[in-house]
Coordinates of C-alpha atoms in Angstrom, one line a residue:
M1277 CA -33.4 -36.9 7.0
E1278 CA -31.4 -34.3 5.1
C1279 CA -32.2 -33.9 1.4
F1280 CA -29.7 -35.2 -1.2
D1281 CA -27.6 -37.1 1.4
S1282 CA -27.0 -39.8 -1.2
V1283 CA -25.6 -37.4 -3.8
D1284 CA -22.3 -35.5 -3.8
F1285 CA -20.0 -33.5 -6.0
V1286 CA -16.8 -35.0 -7.3
S1287 CA -14.0 -33.7 -9.4
A1288 CA -14.0 -34.9 -13.0
D1289 CA -10.2 -35.1 -12.9
Y1290 CA -10.5 -37.6 -10.0
L1291 CA -12.9 -39.8 -11.8
R1292 CA -10.7 -39.8 -14.9
S1293 CA -7.9 -41.1 -12.9
Q1294 CA -10.1 -43.9 -11.6
Q1295 CA -11.8 -44.7 -14.9
E1296 CA -10.4 -47.3 -17.2
E1297 CA -10.3 -46.5 -20.9
I1298 CA -13.8 -47.2 -22.4
S1299 CA -14.2 -48.0 -26.1
V1300 CA -17.0 -46.3 -28.0
L1301 CA -17.8 -49.7 -29.5
D1302 CA -20.6 -51.7 -27.9
D1303 CA -21.0 -55.4 -27.6
N1304 CA -22.9 -55.7 -30.8
N1305 CA -19.9 -54.7 -32.9
T1306 CA -18.7 -57.6 -35.0
S1307 CA -16.3 -55.9 -37.4
I1308 CA -12.6 -56.7 -37.3
H1309 CA -12.0 -53.1 -38.4
P1310 CA -12.4 -50.7 -35.4
F1311 CA -13.1 -47.7 -37.6
A1312 CA -16.0 -49.4 -39.3
G1313 CA -17.6 -50.1 -35.9
I1314 CA -17.0 -46.5 -34.8
L1315 CA -18.5 -45.1 -37.9
R1316 CA -21.6 -47.4 -37.7
Q1317 CA -22.3 -46.3 -34.2
T1318 CA -21.7 -42.6 -34.7
A1319 CA -23.6 -42.3 -37.9
R1320 CA -27.0 -42.0 -36.2
F1321 CA -25.7 -39.3 -33.9
I1322 CA -24.3 -37.4 -36.8
A1323 CA -27.6 -37.6 -38.7
D1324 CA -29.5 -36.5 -35.6
H1325 CA -27.4 -33.4 -35.3
Q1326 CA -27.5 -32.2 -38.9
H1327 CA -29.3 -28.9 -39.4
R1328 CA -29.9 -28.6 -35.6
T1329 CA -28.9 -25.5 -33.7
A1330 CA -26.7 -25.5 -30.6
V1331 CA -25.4 -22.7 -28.4
F1332 CA -21.9 -23.2 -26.9
Y1333 CA -20.6 -21.2 -23.9
V1334 CA -16.8 -21.4 -23.4
P1335 CA -15.1 -19.8 -20.3
R1336 CA -12.5 -17.2 -20.8
D1337 CA -9.8 -19.2 -19.1
Y1338 CA -9.7 -21.7 -22.0
I1339 CA -8.0 -19.1 -24.2
E1340 CA -5.0 -19.1 -21.8
R1341 CA -4.7 -22.9 -22.3
I1342 CA -3.5 -22.5 -25.8
E1343 CA -3.3 -26.1 -27.0
E1344 CA -6.6 -27.1 -25.3
F1345 CA -8.4 -24.1 -26.7
S1346 CA -7.1 -24.8 -30.2
N1347 CA -8.3 -28.4 -29.9
L1348 CA -11.7 -27.3 -28.8
M1349 CA -12.0 -24.8 -31.7
G1350 CA -11.0 -27.7 -34.0
D1351 CA -13.8 -29.9 -32.5
I1352 CA -16.3 -27.1 -32.9
A1353 CA -15.3 -26.7 -36.5
L1354 CA -15.6 -30.4 -37.1
S1355 CA -19.1 -30.3 -35.5
W1356 CA -20.0 -27.6 -37.9
K1357 CA -18.7 -29.6 -40.8
L1358 CA -20.9 -32.5 -39.7
G1359 CA -24.0 -30.3 -40.1
L1360 CA -24.5 -28.6 -36.7
K1361 CA -25.5 -25.0 -36.7
I1362 CA -23.4 -23.2 -34.0
I1363 CA -23.8 -20.1 -31.9
L1364 CA -20.6 -19.5 -29.9
I1365 CA -20.1 -17.3 -26.8
V1366 CA -16.8 -17.0 -25.1
G1367 CA -16.8 -15.5 -21.6
C1368 CA -14.9 -12.4 -20.6
S1369 CA -12.6 -12.1 -17.6
F1370 CA -14.8 -9.3 -16.5
D1371 CA -18.2 -10.7 -17.5
V1372 CA -19.9 -9.8 -14.2
N1373 CA -18.3 -12.4 -11.9
S1374 CA -19.8 -15.2 -13.9
C1375 CA -19.3 -17.9 -11.2
S1376 CA -20.9 -15.9 -8.4
L1377 CA -24.1 -17.1 -6.7
K1378 CA -24.4 -14.3 -4.2
N1379 CA -25.4 -11.3 -6.3
D1380 CA -22.0 -9.6 -5.9
F1381 CA -21.9 -8.6 -9.6
D1382 CA -19.2 -6.2 -10.7
I1383 CA -20.2 -2.6 -11.1
T1384 CA -19.2 -1.5 -14.6
D1385 CA -18.5 2.2 -14.5
K1386 CA -17.2 4.2 -17.5
D1387 CA -13.5 3.6 -16.7
F1388 CA -13.9 -0.1 -16.2
L1389 CA -16.0 -0.4 -19.3
R1390 CA -13.0 0.6 -21.4
T1391 CA -11.1 -2.4 -20.0
V1392 CA -14.0 -4.7 -20.7
E1393 CA -14.1 -3.4 -24.3
E1394 CA -10.5 -4.2 -24.8
E1395 CA -10.8 -7.7 -23.3
A1396 CA -13.9 -8.4 -25.5
G1397 CA -12.1 -7.3 -28.6
F1398 CA -9.1 -9.5 -27.8
I1399 CA -11.4 -12.5 -27.3
R1400 CA -13.2 -11.9 -30.5
F1401 CA -10.0 -11.7 -32.6
E1402 CA -8.5 -14.8 -31.0
V1403 CA -11.6 -16.9 -31.5
E1404 CA -12.0 -15.7 -35.1
R1405 CA -8.3 -16.3 -35.9
I1406 CA -8.2 -19.9 -34.4
L1407 CA -11.6 -21.0 -35.4
N1408 CA -11.3 -19.8 -39.0
R1409 CA -8.0 -21.7 -39.3
H1410 CA -9.7 -24.9 -38.2
L1411 CA -12.6 -24.2 -40.6
R1412 CA -10.1 -24.1 -43.5
L1413 CA -8.5 -27.3 -42.3
H1414 CA -11.9 -29.0 -42.3
G1415 CA -12.7 -27.8 -45.8
A1416 CA -14.6 -24.6 -45.3
T1417 CA -12.7 -23.0 -48.2
S1418 CA -11.1 -24.5 -51.2
S1419 CA -9.0 -23.2 -54.2
S1420 CA -10.4 -25.9 -56.4
E1421 CA -13.3 -25.0 -58.6
E1422 CA -13.9 -28.6 -59.4
A1423 CA -14.4 -29.5 -55.8
P1424 CA -16.1 -26.5 -54.2
A1425 CA -16.0 -26.4 -50.4
L1426 CA -18.7 -26.0 -47.9
T1427 CA -18.5 -22.3 -47.5
G1428 CA -18.7 -20.8 -44.1
N1429 CA -17.3 -18.1 -41.9
V1430 CA -17.3 -16.8 -38.3
I1431 CA -19.3 -13.7 -38.0
G1432 CA -20.2 -11.4 -35.1
G1433 CA -22.5 -8.4 -34.9
N1434 CA -25.4 -6.7 -33.2
F1435 CA -27.6 -9.7 -32.5
Y1436 CA -29.1 -8.7 -29.2
V1437 CA -30.2 -5.7 -27.1
A1438 CA -29.0 -5.4 -23.5
R1439 CA -30.5 -3.5 -20.6
P1440 CA -28.7 -2.3 -17.4
F1441 CA -29.7 -3.8 -14.1
G1442 CA -30.1 -0.3 -12.7
V1443 CA -30.3 0.1 -8.9
I1444 CA -30.6 -3.1 -6.8
D1445 CA -30.8 -2.9 -3.0
G1446 CA -29.5 0.6 -3.2
V1447 CA -26.5 -0.2 -5.5
D1448 CA -26.3 1.3 -8.9
Y1449 CA -24.7 -1.3 -11.3
K1450 CA -24.3 1.3 -14.0
N1451 CA -23.3 -0.4 -17.3
T1452 CA -23.7 -4.0 -15.9
G1453 CA -26.8 -5.6 -17.3
Y1454 CA -28.5 -8.5 -19.0
P1455 CA -29.8 -9.4 -22.5
S1456 CA -33.4 -8.1 -22.9
R1457 CA -34.1 -8.9 -26.6
I1458 CA -32.6 -11.4 -29.0
Y1459 CA -32.7 -10.7 -32.7
K1460 CA -33.4 -14.3 -33.5
E1461 CA -34.3 -13.8 -37.2
R1462 CA -30.9 -12.2 -37.8
I1463 CA -29.2 -15.1 -36.1
K1464 CA -31.2 -17.6 -38.1
Q1465 CA -30.3 -15.9 -41.3
A1466 CA -26.6 -16.0 -40.5
L1467 CA -26.9 -19.7 -39.6
E1468 CA -28.8 -20.4 -42.8
N1469 CA -25.9 -18.9 -44.7
N1470 CA -23.7 -21.6 -43.1
N1471 CA -21.9 -19.3 -40.7
I1472 CA -20.9 -19.8 -37.1
V1473 CA -22.3 -16.9 -35.1
L1474 CA -20.0 -15.4 -32.5
L1475 CA -21.6 -13.3 -29.8
S1476 CA -19.8 -10.9 -27.4
T1477 CA -20.6 -10.5 -23.7
V1478 CA -20.5 -6.7 -24.3
G1479 CA -23.8 -5.7 -25.8
T1480 CA -25.6 -2.4 -26.5
N1481 CA -28.8 -0.9 -25.2
K1482 CA -31.4 0.9 -27.3
L1483 CA -29.4 4.1 -27.1
G1484 CA -26.2 2.4 -28.4
E1485 CA -24.5 2.4 -25.0
L1486 CA -22.3 -0.6 -24.1
I1487 CA -23.6 -3.0 -21.4
N1488 CA -21.5 -5.7 -19.7
V1489 CA -23.6 -8.9 -19.6
N1490 CA -23.1 -12.3 -18.0
G1491 CA -22.1 -15.0 -20.5
H1492 CA -24.1 -17.8 -18.9
N1493 CA -27.2 -15.6 -19.0
L1494 CA -26.6 -14.7 -22.7
A1495 CA -26.1 -18.3 -23.8
A1496 CA -29.3 -19.4 -22.0
A1497 CA -31.3 -16.4 -23.4
V1498 CA -30.2 -17.0 -27.0
A1499 CA -30.9 -20.8 -26.7
A1500 CA -34.3 -20.1 -25.3
A1501 CA -35.2 -17.4 -27.9
L1502 CA -34.3 -19.8 -30.8
K1503 CA -35.6 -22.9 -29.0
T1504 CA -32.3 -24.6 -29.9
R1505 CA -31.7 -28.4 -29.9
K1506 CA -28.9 -28.0 -27.4
L1507 CA -27.3 -25.6 -24.9
V1508 CA -23.7 -26.5 -24.1
Y1509 CA -21.7 -25.1 -21.1
F1510 CA -18.0 -25.9 -20.9
S1511 CA -16.7 -26.0 -17.4
N1512 CA -13.4 -24.8 -16.1
G1513 CA -12.4 -27.1 -13.2
G1514 CA -15.0 -29.8 -13.8
A1515 CA -17.4 -31.4 -11.3
V1516 CA -20.1 -34.0 -11.7
L1517 CA -22.8 -35.5 -9.5
R1518 CA -22.5 -39.1 -8.3
R1519 CA -24.3 -41.3 -5.8
K1520 CA -22.3 -41.8 -2.7
S1521 CA -23.1 -45.5 -2.9
E1522 CA -21.6 -45.8 -6.4
K1523 CA -18.2 -44.1 -6.2
S1524 CA -17.1 -44.9 -9.7
K1525 CA -20.4 -44.1 -11.4
T1526 CA -21.5 -40.5 -12.3
M1527 CA -25.0 -39.2 -12.9
Q1528 CA -24.4 -38.5 -16.6
E1529 CA -28.1 -38.0 -17.6
I1530 CA -30.2 -36.0 -15.2
P1531 CA -33.9 -35.2 -15.8
L1532 CA -35.3 -31.7 -15.4
G1533 CA -37.3 -32.6 -12.4
F1534 CA -34.1 -33.7 -10.5
C1535 CA -32.4 -30.4 -11.4
N1536 CA -35.3 -28.4 -10.2
A1537 CA -35.3 -30.3 -6.9
I1538 CA -31.5 -29.9 -6.3
L1539 CA -31.7 -26.2 -7.1
I1540 CA -34.6 -25.7 -4.6
Y1541 CA -32.6 -27.6 -2.0
Y1542 CA -29.6 -25.3 -2.3
G1543 CA -31.9 -22.3 -2.6
I1544 CA -30.6 -21.2 -6.0
T1545 CA -32.8 -18.8 -7.9
I1546 CA -32.6 -16.8 -11.1
S1547 CA -34.5 -13.5 -11.3
T1548 CA -36.2 -12.2 -14.4
S1549 CA -33.2 -10.0 -15.1
G1550 CA -30.7 -12.8 -14.7
L1551 CA -29.4 -12.3 -11.2
T1552 CA -28.5 -15.6 -9.6
A1553 CA -28.7 -16.1 -5.8
L1554 CA -27.6 -18.8 -3.3
G1555 CA -30.3 -18.7 -0.7
K1556 CA -28.9 -21.2 1.8
S1557 CA -25.6 -21.3 3.4
H1558 CA -23.5 -24.4 2.7
N1559 CA -20.0 -23.8 3.7
K1560 CA -18.7 -27.0 2.2
L1561 CA -19.9 -25.9 -1.2
L1562 CA -18.8 -22.3 -0.8
D1563 CA -15.3 -23.7 -0.4
N1564 CA -15.7 -25.8 -3.6
P1565 CA -15.7 -23.6 -6.7
D1566 CA -16.1 -26.6 -9.0
A1567 CA -19.3 -27.5 -7.3
I1568 CA -20.6 -23.9 -7.4
E1569 CA -19.8 -23.8 -11.1
L1570 CA -21.7 -27.0 -11.7
L1571 CA -24.7 -25.6 -9.7
L1572 CA -24.6 -22.4 -11.8
H1573 CA -24.6 -24.4 -15.0
L1574 CA -27.4 -26.6 -13.7
A1575 CA -29.4 -23.4 -12.9
W1576 CA -29.1 -21.8 -16.3
S1577 CA -29.6 -25.2 -18.0
T1578 CA -32.8 -25.7 -16.1
W1579 CA -34.0 -22.2 -16.9
A1580 CA -33.3 -22.7 -20.6
L1581 CA -35.1 -26.1 -20.7
N1582 CA -38.1 -24.5 -19.0
Q1583 CA -38.1 -21.9 -21.8
G1584 CA -38.2 -24.6 -24.6
V1585 CA -34.6 -25.7 -25.2
N1586 CA -34.5 -29.5 -25.9
R1587 CA -31.3 -30.5 -24.0
A1588 CA -28.4 -29.0 -22.1
H1589 CA -25.0 -30.4 -21.6
I1590 CA -22.2 -29.5 -19.1
I1591 CA -18.9 -30.6 -20.6
N1592 CA -15.7 -30.9 -18.6
S1593 CA -12.3 -29.9 -19.8
A1594 CA -10.8 -32.8 -21.7
D1595 CA -9.5 -33.2 -25.3
G1596 CA -12.3 -34.5 -27.5
S1597 CA -15.0 -34.3 -24.8
L1598 CA -17.3 -32.3 -27.1
L1599 CA -17.2 -34.9 -29.9
E1600 CA -17.6 -37.7 -27.4
E1601 CA -20.7 -36.1 -25.8
L1602 CA -22.4 -35.2 -29.1
F1603 CA -21.5 -38.1 -31.4
T1604 CA -21.2 -41.3 -29.2
S1605 CA -23.1 -43.2 -26.7
K1606 CA -23.0 -42.0 -23.1
H1607 CA -19.4 -42.5 -22.2
G1608 CA -17.2 -39.9 -20.6
I1609 CA -17.5 -37.6 -17.6
N1610 CA -20.1 -35.0 -18.6
T1611 CA -23.6 -34.1 -17.6
C1612 CA -26.8 -34.0 -19.7
I1613 CA -30.1 -32.4 -18.6
Y1614 CA -33.2 -33.4 -20.4
K1615 CA -37.0 -33.4 -20.1
E1616 CA -38.0 -36.9 -19.0
D1617 CA -39.6 -38.6 -16.0
L1618 CA -37.2 -38.9 -13.1
A1619 CA -37.9 -42.6 -12.5
E1620 CA -37.0 -43.5 -16.1
D1621 CA -33.6 -41.8 -15.9
L1622 CA -32.5 -43.1 -12.5
D1623 CA -33.5 -46.7 -13.3
I1624 CA -35.5 -46.8 -10.1
D1625 CA -37.2 -50.0 -9.1
E1626 CA -39.1 -51.2 -6.0
N1627 CA -35.8 -52.1 -4.3
D1628 CA -34.5 -48.5 -4.7
E1629 CA -37.3 -46.8 -3.0
D1630 CA -35.3 -46.0 0.2
N1631 CA -32.6 -44.4 -1.9
L1632 CA -35.1 -42.2 -3.7
C1633 CA -36.6 -41.1 -0.4
T1634 CA -33.2 -40.2 0.9
I1635 CA -32.6 -38.0 -2.1
F1636 CA -35.8 -36.1 -1.9
S1637 CA -36.8 -36.1 1.8
S1638 CA -36.7 -32.8 3.6

């Protein structure tokens, strides 16, 4: 019996079209005022996230979707206003083939490095421009001395050291590399000063030379170094796992043990230097970039949780999806990975034993 026959990948857009609108209110809400019920139920999530640290990774393609990117920056600013300490990484168009699972990373030579620098600079200015505007809208600055604002800013800087991959299987990757050291105390100080820390996927080595690094790797490495409460990956196309027997129900919360098992099944590994590899050939997945992106996010999320991160979230592209994932009960079409027993998360009872065996049998 083939492993994971009872689980498949499905587009988040497809599920949204099938899913009826769900209220964030539960059956215990008795108020005739909807906002009162919403505030009561979100208050505990808001309190739980105050003074906690989260790392957000946003794909480069979001910047091209102007309205969607602006809304996301607004939601990030609102999350900061609600007390979350945020480290933000926005991917680069040339950030070493970020959705590759076959080790075909781009070689960054001196000429290509100039293009990468220009792209990274454009991304930084766009993020700072839009995010700072939303911070002001949410009260980060104020002209009133009688009502001082919660001061905050978006800052970047030299917060990590990168190292080149060097020669792998006879190929010199030149200025392509990985984060080798995170200056976590510098980041913590910036966060304590109430700033949002913006990291670039173009880092420097000990000699000051520029190194092109993978954004997924950088996000996981920073989250692991700081032992953050959350690591959040935003996806481009959007895919989720579901049981084939439950077409309208997604696997929104996945325990770490399940992630480890599915990565072993697909032969996905991450080397000590951050190279990802797909060890087994699955043509149906190689033709499904959304599924590959989800597997990549699951791999780096699993790596981060094994390094001490509390939870990881994979959030699909939809207006308000970040706020819904962080500050409401589990509605929506996203994926959360956490450290718990598999049986507890999957609600497995004695009648579900055959299904469990189907998932994990070889």
